[in-house]
Backbone as a ProteinNet text record, in pm:
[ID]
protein_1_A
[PRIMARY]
XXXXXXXXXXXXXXXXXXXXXXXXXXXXXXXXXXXXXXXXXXXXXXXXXXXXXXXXXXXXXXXXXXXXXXXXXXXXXXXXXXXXXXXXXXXXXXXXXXXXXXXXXXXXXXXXXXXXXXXXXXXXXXXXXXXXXXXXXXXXXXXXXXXXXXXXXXXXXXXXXXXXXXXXXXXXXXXXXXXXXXXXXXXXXXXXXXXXXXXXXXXXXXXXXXXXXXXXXXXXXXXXXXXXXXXXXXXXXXXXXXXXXXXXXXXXXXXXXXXXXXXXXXXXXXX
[TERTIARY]
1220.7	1181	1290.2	1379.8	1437.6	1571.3	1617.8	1708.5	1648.5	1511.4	1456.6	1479.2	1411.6	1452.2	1582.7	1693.9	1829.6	1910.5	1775.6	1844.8	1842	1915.7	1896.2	1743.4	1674.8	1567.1	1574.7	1629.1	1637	1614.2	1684	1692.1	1524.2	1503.2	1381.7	1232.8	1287.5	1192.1	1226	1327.6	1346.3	1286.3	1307.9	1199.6	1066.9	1041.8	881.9	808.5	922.3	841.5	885.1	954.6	956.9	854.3	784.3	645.5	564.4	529.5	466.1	419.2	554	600	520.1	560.6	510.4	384.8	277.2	179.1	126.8	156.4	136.4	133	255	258.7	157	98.3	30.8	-102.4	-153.5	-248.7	-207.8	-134.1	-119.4	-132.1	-74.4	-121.7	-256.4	-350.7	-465.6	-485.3	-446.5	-431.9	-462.4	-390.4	-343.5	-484.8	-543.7	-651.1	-770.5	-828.1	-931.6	-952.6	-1039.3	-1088.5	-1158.8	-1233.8	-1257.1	-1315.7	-1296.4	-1325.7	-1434.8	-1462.6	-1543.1	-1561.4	-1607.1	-1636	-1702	-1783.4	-1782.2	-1690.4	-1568.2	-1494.8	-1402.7	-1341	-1264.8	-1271	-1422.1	-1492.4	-1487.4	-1507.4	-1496.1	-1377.3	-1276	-1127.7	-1051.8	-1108.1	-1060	-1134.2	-1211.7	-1328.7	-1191.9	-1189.6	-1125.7	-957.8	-928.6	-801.8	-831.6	-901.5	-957.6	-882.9	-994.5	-1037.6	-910.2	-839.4	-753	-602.9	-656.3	-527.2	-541.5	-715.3	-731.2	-723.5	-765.2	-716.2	-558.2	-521.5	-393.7	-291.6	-386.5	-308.1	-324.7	-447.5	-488.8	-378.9	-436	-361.6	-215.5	-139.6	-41.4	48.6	44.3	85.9	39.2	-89.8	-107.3	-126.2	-149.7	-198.2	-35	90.8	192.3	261.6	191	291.5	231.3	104.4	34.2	113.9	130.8	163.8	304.3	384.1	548.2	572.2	482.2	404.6	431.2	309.4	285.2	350.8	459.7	546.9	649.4	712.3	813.2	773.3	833	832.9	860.5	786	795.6	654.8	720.4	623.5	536.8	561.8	457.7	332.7	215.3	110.7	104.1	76.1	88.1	4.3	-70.1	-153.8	-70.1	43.3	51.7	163.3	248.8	301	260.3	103.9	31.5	-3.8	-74.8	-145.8	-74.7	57	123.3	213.5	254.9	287	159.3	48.5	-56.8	-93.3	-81.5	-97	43	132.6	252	258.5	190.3	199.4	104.7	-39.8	-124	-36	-9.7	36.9	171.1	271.2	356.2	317.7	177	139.5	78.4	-20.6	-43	0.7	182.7	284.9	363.9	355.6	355.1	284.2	165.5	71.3	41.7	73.1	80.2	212.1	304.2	436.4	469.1	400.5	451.1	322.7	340.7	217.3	151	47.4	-48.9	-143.3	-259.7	-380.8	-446.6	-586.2	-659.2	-773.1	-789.9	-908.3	-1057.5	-1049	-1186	-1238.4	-1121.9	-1144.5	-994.9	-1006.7	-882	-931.3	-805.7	-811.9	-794.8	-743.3	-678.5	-525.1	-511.8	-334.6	-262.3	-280.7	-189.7	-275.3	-194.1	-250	-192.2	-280.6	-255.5	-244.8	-213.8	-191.1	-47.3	15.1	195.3	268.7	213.6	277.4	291.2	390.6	407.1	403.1	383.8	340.8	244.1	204.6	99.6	34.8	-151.9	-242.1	-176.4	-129.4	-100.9	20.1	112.1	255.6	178.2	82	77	-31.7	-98.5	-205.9	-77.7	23.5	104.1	190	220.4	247.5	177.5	38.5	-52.7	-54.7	-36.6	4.4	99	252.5	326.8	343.3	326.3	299.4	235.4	120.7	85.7	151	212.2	277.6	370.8	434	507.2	506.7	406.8	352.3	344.5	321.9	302	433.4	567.4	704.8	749	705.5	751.4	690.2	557	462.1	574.7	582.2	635.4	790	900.6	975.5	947.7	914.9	895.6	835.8	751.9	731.5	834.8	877.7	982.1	1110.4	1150.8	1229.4	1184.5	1044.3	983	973.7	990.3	954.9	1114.2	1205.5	1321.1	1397.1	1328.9	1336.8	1268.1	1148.5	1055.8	966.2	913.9	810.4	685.7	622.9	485.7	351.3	358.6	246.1	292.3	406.7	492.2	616.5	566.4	631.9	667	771.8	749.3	663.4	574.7	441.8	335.1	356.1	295.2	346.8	453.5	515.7	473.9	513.2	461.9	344.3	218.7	68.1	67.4	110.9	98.8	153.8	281.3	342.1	243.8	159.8	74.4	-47	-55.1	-243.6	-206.6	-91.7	-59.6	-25.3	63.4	50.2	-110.3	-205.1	-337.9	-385	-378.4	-403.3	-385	-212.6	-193.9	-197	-251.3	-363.3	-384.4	-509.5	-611.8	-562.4	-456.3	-396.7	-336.5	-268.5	-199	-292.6	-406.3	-516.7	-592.1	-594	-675.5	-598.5	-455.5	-386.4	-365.3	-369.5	-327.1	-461.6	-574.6	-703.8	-743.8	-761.4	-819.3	-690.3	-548.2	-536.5	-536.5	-540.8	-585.9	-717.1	-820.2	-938.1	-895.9	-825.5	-798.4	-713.2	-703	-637.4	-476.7	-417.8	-248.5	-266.8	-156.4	-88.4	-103.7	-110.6	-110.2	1.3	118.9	244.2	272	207.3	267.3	217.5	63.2	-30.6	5.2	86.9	140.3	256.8	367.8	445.6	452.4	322.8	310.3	221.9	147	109.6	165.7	297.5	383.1	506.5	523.3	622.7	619.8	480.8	406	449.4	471	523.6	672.7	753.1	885.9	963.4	890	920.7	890.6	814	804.1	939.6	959.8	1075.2	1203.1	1220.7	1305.2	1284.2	1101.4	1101	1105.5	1044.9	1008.5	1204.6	1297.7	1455.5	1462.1	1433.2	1473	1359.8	1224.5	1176.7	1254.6	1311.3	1358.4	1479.4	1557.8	1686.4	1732	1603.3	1544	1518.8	1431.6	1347.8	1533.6	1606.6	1680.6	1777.7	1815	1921.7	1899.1	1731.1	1687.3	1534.8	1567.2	1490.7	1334.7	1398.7	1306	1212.3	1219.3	1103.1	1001.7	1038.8	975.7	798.4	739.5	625.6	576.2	666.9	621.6	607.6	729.3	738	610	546.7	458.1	321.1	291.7	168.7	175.5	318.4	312.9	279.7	380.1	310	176.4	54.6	-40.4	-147.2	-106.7	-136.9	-177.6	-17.4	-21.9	-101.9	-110.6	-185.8	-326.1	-422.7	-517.4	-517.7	-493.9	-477.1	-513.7	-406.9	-419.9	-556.8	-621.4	-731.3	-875.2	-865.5	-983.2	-945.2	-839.4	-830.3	-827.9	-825.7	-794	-935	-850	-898.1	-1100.9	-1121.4	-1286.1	-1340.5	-1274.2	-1411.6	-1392.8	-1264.2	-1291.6	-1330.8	-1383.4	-1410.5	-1562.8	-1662.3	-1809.7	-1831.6	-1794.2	-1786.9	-1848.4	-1923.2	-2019.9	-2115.1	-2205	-2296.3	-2267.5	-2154.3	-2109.4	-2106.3	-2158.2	-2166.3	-2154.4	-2281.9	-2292.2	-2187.4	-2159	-2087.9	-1937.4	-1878.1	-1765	-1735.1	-1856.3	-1857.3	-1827.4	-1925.2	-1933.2	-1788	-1702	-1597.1	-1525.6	-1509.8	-1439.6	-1414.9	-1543.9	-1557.9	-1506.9	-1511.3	-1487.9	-1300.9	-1243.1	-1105.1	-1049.6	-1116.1	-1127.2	-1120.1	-1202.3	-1195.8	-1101.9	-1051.6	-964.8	-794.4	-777.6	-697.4	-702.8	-786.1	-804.3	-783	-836.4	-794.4	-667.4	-593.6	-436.1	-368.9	-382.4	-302	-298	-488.7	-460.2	-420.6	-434.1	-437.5	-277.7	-188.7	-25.5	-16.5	-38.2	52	37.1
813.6	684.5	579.9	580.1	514.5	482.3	593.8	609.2	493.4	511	444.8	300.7	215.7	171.4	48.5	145.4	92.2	55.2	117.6	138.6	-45.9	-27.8	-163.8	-157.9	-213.6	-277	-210.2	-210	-170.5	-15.6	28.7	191.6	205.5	145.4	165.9	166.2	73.8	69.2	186.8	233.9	306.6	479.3	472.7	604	611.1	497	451.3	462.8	451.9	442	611.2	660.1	823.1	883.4	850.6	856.2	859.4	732.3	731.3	774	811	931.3	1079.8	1106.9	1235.8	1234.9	1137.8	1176.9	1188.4	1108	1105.9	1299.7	1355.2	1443.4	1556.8	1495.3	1582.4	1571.9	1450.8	1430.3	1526.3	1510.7	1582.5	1738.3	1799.2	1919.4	1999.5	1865.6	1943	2032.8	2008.7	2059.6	2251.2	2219.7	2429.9	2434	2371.3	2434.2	2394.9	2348.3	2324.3	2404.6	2387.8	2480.5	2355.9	2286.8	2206.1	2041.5	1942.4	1818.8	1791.8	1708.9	1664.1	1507.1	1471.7	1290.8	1226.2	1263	1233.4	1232.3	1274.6	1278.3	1221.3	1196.2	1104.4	962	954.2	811.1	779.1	872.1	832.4	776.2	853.5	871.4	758.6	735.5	577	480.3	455.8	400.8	348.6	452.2	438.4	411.9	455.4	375.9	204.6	149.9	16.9	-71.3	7.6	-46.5	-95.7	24.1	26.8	-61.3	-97	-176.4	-335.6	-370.4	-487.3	-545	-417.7	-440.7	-504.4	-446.2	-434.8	-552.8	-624.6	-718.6	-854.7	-842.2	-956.6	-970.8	-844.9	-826.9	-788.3	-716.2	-752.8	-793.3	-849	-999.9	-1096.4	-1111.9	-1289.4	-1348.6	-1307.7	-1323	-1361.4	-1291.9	-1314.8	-1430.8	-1464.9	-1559.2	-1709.7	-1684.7	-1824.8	-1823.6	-1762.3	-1815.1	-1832.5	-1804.2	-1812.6	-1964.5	-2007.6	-2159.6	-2201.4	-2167.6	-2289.1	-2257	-2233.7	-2194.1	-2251.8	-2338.3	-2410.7	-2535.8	-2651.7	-2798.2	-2850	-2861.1	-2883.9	-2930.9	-3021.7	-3112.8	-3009.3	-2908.6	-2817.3	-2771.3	-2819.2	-2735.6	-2573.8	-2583.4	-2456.2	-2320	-2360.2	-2242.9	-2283.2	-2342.2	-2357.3	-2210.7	-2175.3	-2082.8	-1901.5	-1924.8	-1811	-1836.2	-1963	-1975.3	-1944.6	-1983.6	-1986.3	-1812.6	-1774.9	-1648.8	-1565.6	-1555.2	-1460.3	-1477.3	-1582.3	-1548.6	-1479.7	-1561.5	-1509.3	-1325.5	-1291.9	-1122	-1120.3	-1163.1	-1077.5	-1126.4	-1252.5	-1274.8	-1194	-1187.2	-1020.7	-903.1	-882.4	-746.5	-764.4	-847.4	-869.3	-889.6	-924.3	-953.2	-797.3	-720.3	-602.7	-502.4	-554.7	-488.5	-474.5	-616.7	-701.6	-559.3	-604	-566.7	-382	-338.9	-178.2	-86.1	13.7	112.3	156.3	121.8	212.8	259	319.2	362.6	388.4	320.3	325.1	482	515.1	651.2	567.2	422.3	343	337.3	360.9	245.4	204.9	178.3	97.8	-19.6	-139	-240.4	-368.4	-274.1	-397.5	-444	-364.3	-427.7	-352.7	-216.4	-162.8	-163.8	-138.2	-73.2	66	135.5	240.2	326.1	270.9	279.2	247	130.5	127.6	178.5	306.6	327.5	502.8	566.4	713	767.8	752.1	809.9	880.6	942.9	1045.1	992.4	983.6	976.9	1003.8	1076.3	1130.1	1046.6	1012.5	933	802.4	775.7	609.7	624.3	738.2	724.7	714	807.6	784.4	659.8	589.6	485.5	368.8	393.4	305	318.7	403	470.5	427	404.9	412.3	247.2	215.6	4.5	-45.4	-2.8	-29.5	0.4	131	179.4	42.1	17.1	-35.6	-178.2	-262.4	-337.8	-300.6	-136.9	-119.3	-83.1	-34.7	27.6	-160.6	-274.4	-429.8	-441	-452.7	-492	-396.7	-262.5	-184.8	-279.4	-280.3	-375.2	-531.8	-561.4	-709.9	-746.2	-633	-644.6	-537	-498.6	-461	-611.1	-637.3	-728.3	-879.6	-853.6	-951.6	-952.2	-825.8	-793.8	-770.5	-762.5	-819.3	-899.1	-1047.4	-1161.4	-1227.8	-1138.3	-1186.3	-1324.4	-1290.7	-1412.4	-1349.7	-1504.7	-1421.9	-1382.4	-1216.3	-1184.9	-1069.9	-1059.9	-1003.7	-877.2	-762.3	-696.7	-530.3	-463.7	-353.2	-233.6	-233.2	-189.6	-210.8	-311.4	-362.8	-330.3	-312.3	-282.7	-142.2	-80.2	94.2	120.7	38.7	66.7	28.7	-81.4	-101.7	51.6	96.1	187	317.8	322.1	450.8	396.3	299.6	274.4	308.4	265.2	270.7	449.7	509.8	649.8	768.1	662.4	738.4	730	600.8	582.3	645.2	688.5	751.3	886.6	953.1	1095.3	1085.5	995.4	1044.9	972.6	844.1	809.8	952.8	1039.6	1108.8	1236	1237.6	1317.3	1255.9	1116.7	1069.2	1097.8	1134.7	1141.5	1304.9	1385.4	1497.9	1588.6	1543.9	1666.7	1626.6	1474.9	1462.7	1532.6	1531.3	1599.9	1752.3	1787.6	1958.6	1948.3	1857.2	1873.6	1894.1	1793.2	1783.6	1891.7	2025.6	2153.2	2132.7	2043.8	2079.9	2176.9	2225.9	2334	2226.9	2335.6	2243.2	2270.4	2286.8	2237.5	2132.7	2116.5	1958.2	1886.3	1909.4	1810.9	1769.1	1854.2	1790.4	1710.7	1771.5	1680.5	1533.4	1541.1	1370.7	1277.6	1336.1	1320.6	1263.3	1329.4	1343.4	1229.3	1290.1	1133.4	982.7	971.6	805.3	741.5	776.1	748.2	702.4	788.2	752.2	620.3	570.2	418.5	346.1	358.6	290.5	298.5	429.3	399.6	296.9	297.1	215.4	81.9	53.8	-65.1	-126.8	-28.5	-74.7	-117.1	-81	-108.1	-216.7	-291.5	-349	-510.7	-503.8	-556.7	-638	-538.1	-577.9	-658.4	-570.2	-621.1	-767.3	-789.8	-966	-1037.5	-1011	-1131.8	-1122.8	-1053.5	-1035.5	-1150.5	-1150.7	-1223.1	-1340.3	-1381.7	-1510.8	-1486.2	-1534.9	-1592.1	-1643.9	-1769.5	-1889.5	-1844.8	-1745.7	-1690.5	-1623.9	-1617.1	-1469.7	-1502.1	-1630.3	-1565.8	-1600.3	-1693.7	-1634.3	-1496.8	-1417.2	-1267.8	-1200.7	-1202.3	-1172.6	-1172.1	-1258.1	-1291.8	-1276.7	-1255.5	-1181.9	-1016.2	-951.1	-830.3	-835.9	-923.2	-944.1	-951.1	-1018	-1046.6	-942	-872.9	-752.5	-656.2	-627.4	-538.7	-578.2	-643.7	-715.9	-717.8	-730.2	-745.2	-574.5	-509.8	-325.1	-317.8	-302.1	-297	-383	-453.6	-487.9	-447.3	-400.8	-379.5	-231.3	-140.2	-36.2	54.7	55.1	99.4	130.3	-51.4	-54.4	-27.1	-24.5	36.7	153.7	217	367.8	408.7	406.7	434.7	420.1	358.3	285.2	382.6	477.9	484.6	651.7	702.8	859.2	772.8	700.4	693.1	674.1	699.1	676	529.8	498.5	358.7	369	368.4	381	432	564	645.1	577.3	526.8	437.1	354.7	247.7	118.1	163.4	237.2	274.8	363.4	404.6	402.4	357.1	241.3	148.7	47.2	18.3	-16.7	21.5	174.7	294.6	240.7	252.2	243.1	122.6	19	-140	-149	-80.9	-62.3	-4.6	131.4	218.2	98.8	71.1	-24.7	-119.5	-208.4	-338.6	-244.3	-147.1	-35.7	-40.5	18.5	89.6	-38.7	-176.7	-297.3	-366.4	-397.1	-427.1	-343.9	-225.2	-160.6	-141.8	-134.6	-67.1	-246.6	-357.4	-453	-526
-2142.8	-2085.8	-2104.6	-2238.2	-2237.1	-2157	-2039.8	-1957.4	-1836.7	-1823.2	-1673.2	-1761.2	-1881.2	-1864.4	-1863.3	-1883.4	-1849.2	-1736.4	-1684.6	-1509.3	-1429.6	-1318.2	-1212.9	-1168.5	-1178.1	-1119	-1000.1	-921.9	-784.3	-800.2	-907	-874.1	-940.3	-1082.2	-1082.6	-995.7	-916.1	-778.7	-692.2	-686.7	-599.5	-639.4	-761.2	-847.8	-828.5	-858.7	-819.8	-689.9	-586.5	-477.4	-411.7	-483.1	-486.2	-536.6	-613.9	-711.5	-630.7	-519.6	-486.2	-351.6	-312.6	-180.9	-219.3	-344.7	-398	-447.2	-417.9	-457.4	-310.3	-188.5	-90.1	-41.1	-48.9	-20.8	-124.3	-216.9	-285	-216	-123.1	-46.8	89.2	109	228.8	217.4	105	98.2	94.5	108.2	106.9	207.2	300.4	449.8	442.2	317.4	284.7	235.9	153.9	57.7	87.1	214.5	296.8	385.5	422.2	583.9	690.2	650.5	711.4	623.4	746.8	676.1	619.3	510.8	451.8	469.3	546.7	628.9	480.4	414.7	263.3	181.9	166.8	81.3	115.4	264.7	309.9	295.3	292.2	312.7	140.4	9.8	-84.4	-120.7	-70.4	-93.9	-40.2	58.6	146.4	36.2	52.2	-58.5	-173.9	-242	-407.8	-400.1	-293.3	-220.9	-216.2	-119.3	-103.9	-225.8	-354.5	-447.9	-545.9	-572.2	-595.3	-574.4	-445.6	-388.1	-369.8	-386.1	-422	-584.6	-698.5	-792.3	-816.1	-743.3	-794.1	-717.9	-606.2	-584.3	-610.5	-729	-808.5	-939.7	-993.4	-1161.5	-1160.3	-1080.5	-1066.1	-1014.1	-889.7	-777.6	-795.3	-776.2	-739.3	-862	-975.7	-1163.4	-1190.9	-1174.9	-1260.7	-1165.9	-1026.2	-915.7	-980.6	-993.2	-1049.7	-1172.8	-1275.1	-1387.4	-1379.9	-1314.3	-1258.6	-1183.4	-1151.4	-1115.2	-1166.9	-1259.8	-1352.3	-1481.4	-1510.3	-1619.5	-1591.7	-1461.6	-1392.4	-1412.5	-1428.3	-1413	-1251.5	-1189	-982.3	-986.6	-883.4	-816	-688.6	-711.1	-581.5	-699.8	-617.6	-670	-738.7	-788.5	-900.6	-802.8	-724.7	-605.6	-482.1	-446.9	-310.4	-309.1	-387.4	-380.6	-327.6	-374.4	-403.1	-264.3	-244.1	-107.3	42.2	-34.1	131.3	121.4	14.2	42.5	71.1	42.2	47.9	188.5	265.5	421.4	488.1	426.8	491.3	504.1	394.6	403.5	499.4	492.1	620.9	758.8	807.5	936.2	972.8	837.4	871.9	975.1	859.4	885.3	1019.9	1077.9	1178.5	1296	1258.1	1362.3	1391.3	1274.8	1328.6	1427.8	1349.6	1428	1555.1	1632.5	1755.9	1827.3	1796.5	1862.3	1852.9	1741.7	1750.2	1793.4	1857.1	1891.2	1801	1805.9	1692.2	1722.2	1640.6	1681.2	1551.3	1548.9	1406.5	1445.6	1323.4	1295.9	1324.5	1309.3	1329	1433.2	1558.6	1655.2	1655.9	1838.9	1903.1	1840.7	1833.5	1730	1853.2	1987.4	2089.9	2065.5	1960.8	1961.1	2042.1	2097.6	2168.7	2267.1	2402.7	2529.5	2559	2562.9	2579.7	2655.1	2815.7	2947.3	2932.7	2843.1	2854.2	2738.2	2654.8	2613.8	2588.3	2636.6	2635.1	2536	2392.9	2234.9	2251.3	2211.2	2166.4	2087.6	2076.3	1999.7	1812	1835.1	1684.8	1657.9	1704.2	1666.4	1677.7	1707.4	1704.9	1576.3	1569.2	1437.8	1320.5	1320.5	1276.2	1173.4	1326.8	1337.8	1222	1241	1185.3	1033.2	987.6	873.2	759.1	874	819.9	857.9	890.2	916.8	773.9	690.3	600	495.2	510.5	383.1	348.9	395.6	401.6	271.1	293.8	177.5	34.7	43.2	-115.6	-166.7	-82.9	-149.7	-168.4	-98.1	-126.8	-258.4	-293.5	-376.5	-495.2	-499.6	-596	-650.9	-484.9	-553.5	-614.1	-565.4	-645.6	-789.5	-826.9	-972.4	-1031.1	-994.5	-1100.2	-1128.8	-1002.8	-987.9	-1082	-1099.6	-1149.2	-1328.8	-1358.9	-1474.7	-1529.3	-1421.1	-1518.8	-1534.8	-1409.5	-1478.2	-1586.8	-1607.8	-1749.6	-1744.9	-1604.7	-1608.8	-1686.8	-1752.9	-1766	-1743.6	-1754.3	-1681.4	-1619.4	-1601.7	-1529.7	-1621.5	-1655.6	-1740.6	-1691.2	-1749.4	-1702.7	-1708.1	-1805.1	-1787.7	-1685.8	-1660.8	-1559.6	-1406.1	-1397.5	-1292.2	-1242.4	-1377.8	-1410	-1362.3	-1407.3	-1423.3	-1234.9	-1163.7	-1036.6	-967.9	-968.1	-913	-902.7	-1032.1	-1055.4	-983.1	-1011.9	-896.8	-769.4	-713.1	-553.5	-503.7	-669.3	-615.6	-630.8	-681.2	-678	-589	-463.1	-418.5	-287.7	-289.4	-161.3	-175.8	-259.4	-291.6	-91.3	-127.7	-52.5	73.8	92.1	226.4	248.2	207.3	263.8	317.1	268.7	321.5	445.1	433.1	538.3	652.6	672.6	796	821.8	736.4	775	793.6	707.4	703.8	889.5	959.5	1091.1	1180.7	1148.4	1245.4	1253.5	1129.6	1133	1216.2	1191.8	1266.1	1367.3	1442	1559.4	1652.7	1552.5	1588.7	1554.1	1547.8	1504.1	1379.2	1389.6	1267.7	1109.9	1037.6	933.8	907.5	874.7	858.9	930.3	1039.6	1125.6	1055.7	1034.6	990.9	825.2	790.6	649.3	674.5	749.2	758.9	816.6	889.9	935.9	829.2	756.1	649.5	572.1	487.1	403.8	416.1	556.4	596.9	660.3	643.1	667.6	505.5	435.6	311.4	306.4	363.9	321.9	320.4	386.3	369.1	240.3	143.9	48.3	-20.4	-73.2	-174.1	-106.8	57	61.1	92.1	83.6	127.1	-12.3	-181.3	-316.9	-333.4	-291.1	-325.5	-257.8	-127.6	-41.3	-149.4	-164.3	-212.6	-385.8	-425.6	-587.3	-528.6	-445.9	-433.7	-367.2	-309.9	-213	-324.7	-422.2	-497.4	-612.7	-645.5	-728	-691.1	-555.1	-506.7	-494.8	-479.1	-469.5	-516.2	-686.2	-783.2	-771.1	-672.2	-643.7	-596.7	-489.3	-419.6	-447.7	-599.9	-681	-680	-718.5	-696.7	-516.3	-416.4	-292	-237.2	-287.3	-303.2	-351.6	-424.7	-523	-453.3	-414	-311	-194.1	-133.6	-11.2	2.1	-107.3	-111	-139.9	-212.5	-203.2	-117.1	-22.3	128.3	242.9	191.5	276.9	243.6	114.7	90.8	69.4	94.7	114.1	265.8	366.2	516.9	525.7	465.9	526.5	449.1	336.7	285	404.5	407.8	500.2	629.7	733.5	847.8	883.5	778.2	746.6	653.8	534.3	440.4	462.1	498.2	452.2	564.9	683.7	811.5	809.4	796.4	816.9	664.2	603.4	449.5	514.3	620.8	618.3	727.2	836.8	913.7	856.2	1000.2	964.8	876.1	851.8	727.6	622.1	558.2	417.7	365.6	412.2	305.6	166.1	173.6	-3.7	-88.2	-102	-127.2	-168.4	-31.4	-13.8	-76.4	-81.3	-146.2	-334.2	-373.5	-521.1	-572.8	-448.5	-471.5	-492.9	-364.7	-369	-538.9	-588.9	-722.6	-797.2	-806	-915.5	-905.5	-787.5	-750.4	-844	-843.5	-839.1	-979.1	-1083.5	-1229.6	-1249.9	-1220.5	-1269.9	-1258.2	-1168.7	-1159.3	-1232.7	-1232.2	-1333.4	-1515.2	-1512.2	-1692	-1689.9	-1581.5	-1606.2	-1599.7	-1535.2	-1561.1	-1717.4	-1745	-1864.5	-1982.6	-1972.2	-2134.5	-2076.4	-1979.1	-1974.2	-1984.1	-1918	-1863.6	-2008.4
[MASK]
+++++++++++++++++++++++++++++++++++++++++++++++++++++++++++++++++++++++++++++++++++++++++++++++++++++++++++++++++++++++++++++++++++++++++++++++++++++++++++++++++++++++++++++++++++++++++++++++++++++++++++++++++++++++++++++++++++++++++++++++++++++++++++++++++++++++++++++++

């Protein structure tokens, strides 16, 4: 342990969001050891995903941006930082959403038309996939970046305990994309590899994230609450309808919770 941490911030993010690539692909392998879907277990699995990712963008984003606030002497409100980065991530994500092809497992969302665009059902589910990922390899960089400027609240345990909620999490993202399209008859080697590689973006977005807030300080807890944002935006636009969807409510929701604790444990007892 003590090699990681000597390392640049950046590279440490960049391990991390390899971490969390590889658990992705450990979701995706279910593909081999199934026969068919389980709409219950998806819906749990989305569920405890949810949960997980709202934990985690309380206790370790928007918790260490407030106190990075208010630990400064400035005439800006001590919440305007939090307030105005935490939209700035959903209207991101939403400005993506707008402009690139996608396609949700819920339901068309209306962001694409799907008369102008020649993608395939599966490259735009794809698509949708890998648009969210995207928030958690930022969220990954910025608390590292954060934890080695040493604000407080903000530590590398904490960074650690975030990196591991987000790779439990994409367990079952990387299942939610590959078990429907085996349903949907592709090979499961395809169906892993599209799976597998809706991920790869984190590790370079968790480098791109450290290496931004590193170069400019000031931004650190706007940074902080934007990955917040974002990941809060993919969680309700995402995560919680297709997690409610077949009947599973219940099921989902008590996941979602279950997700929501396990996260809020691994921040406080590591952070």
């Amino acid at each position: 342990m003590g090699w990681f941490i000597q390392l640049n911030p950046v590279y440490q993010a960049g391990i991390a969001g390899i971490g969390t690539w590889l658990c992705t692909v450990l979701g995706a392998s279910f593909v081999f050891l199934v026969r068919k879907i389980d709409s219950k277990l998806l819906a749990m699995m989305q569920g405890l995903a949810g949960g997980i990712m709202v934990a985690a963008s309380f206790w370790s984003l928007l918790a260490p941006a407030l106190e990075q606030q208010a630990s400064v002497e400035s005439n800006i409100p001590e919440w305007f930082p939090a307030a105005v980065g935490f939209l700035a991530g959903g209207i991101f994500l939403r400005l993506i959403d707008k402009f690139v092809p996608h396609l949700h497992y819920a339901g068309d969302h209306g962001d694409t038309n799907l008369s102008e665009t020649s993608l395939s059902k599966t490259w735009m589910l794809f698509l949708a996939v890998t648009i969210h990922n995207i928030p958690e390899g930022m969220a990954i960089g910025v608390a590292f970046a954060a934890a080695t400027i040493g604000i407080e609240g903000a530590t590398l345990a904490s960074a650690i305990s975030l990196a591991i909620g987000i790779g439990i999490q994409n367990i079952p993202e990387g299942s939610a994309l590959s078990l429907p399209l085996m349903g949907e008859g592709k090979g499961k080697g395809y169906a892993f590899n599209m799976g597998q590689m809706s991920a790869l973006v984190e590790p370079f977005g968790a480098m791109i994230g450290a290496a931004t807030v590193l170069a400019m300080q000031t931004i650190l807890p706007y940074a902080l609450s934007f990955a917040a944002g974002a990941m809060i935006f993919v969680v309700v636009e995402e995560l919680i309808p297709e997690s409610q969807t077949e009947g599973n409510t219940d099921i989902a929701t008590m996941s979602f919770m279950a997700g929501f604790v396990i996260m809020m444990i691994l921040d406080v007892a590591l952070g």
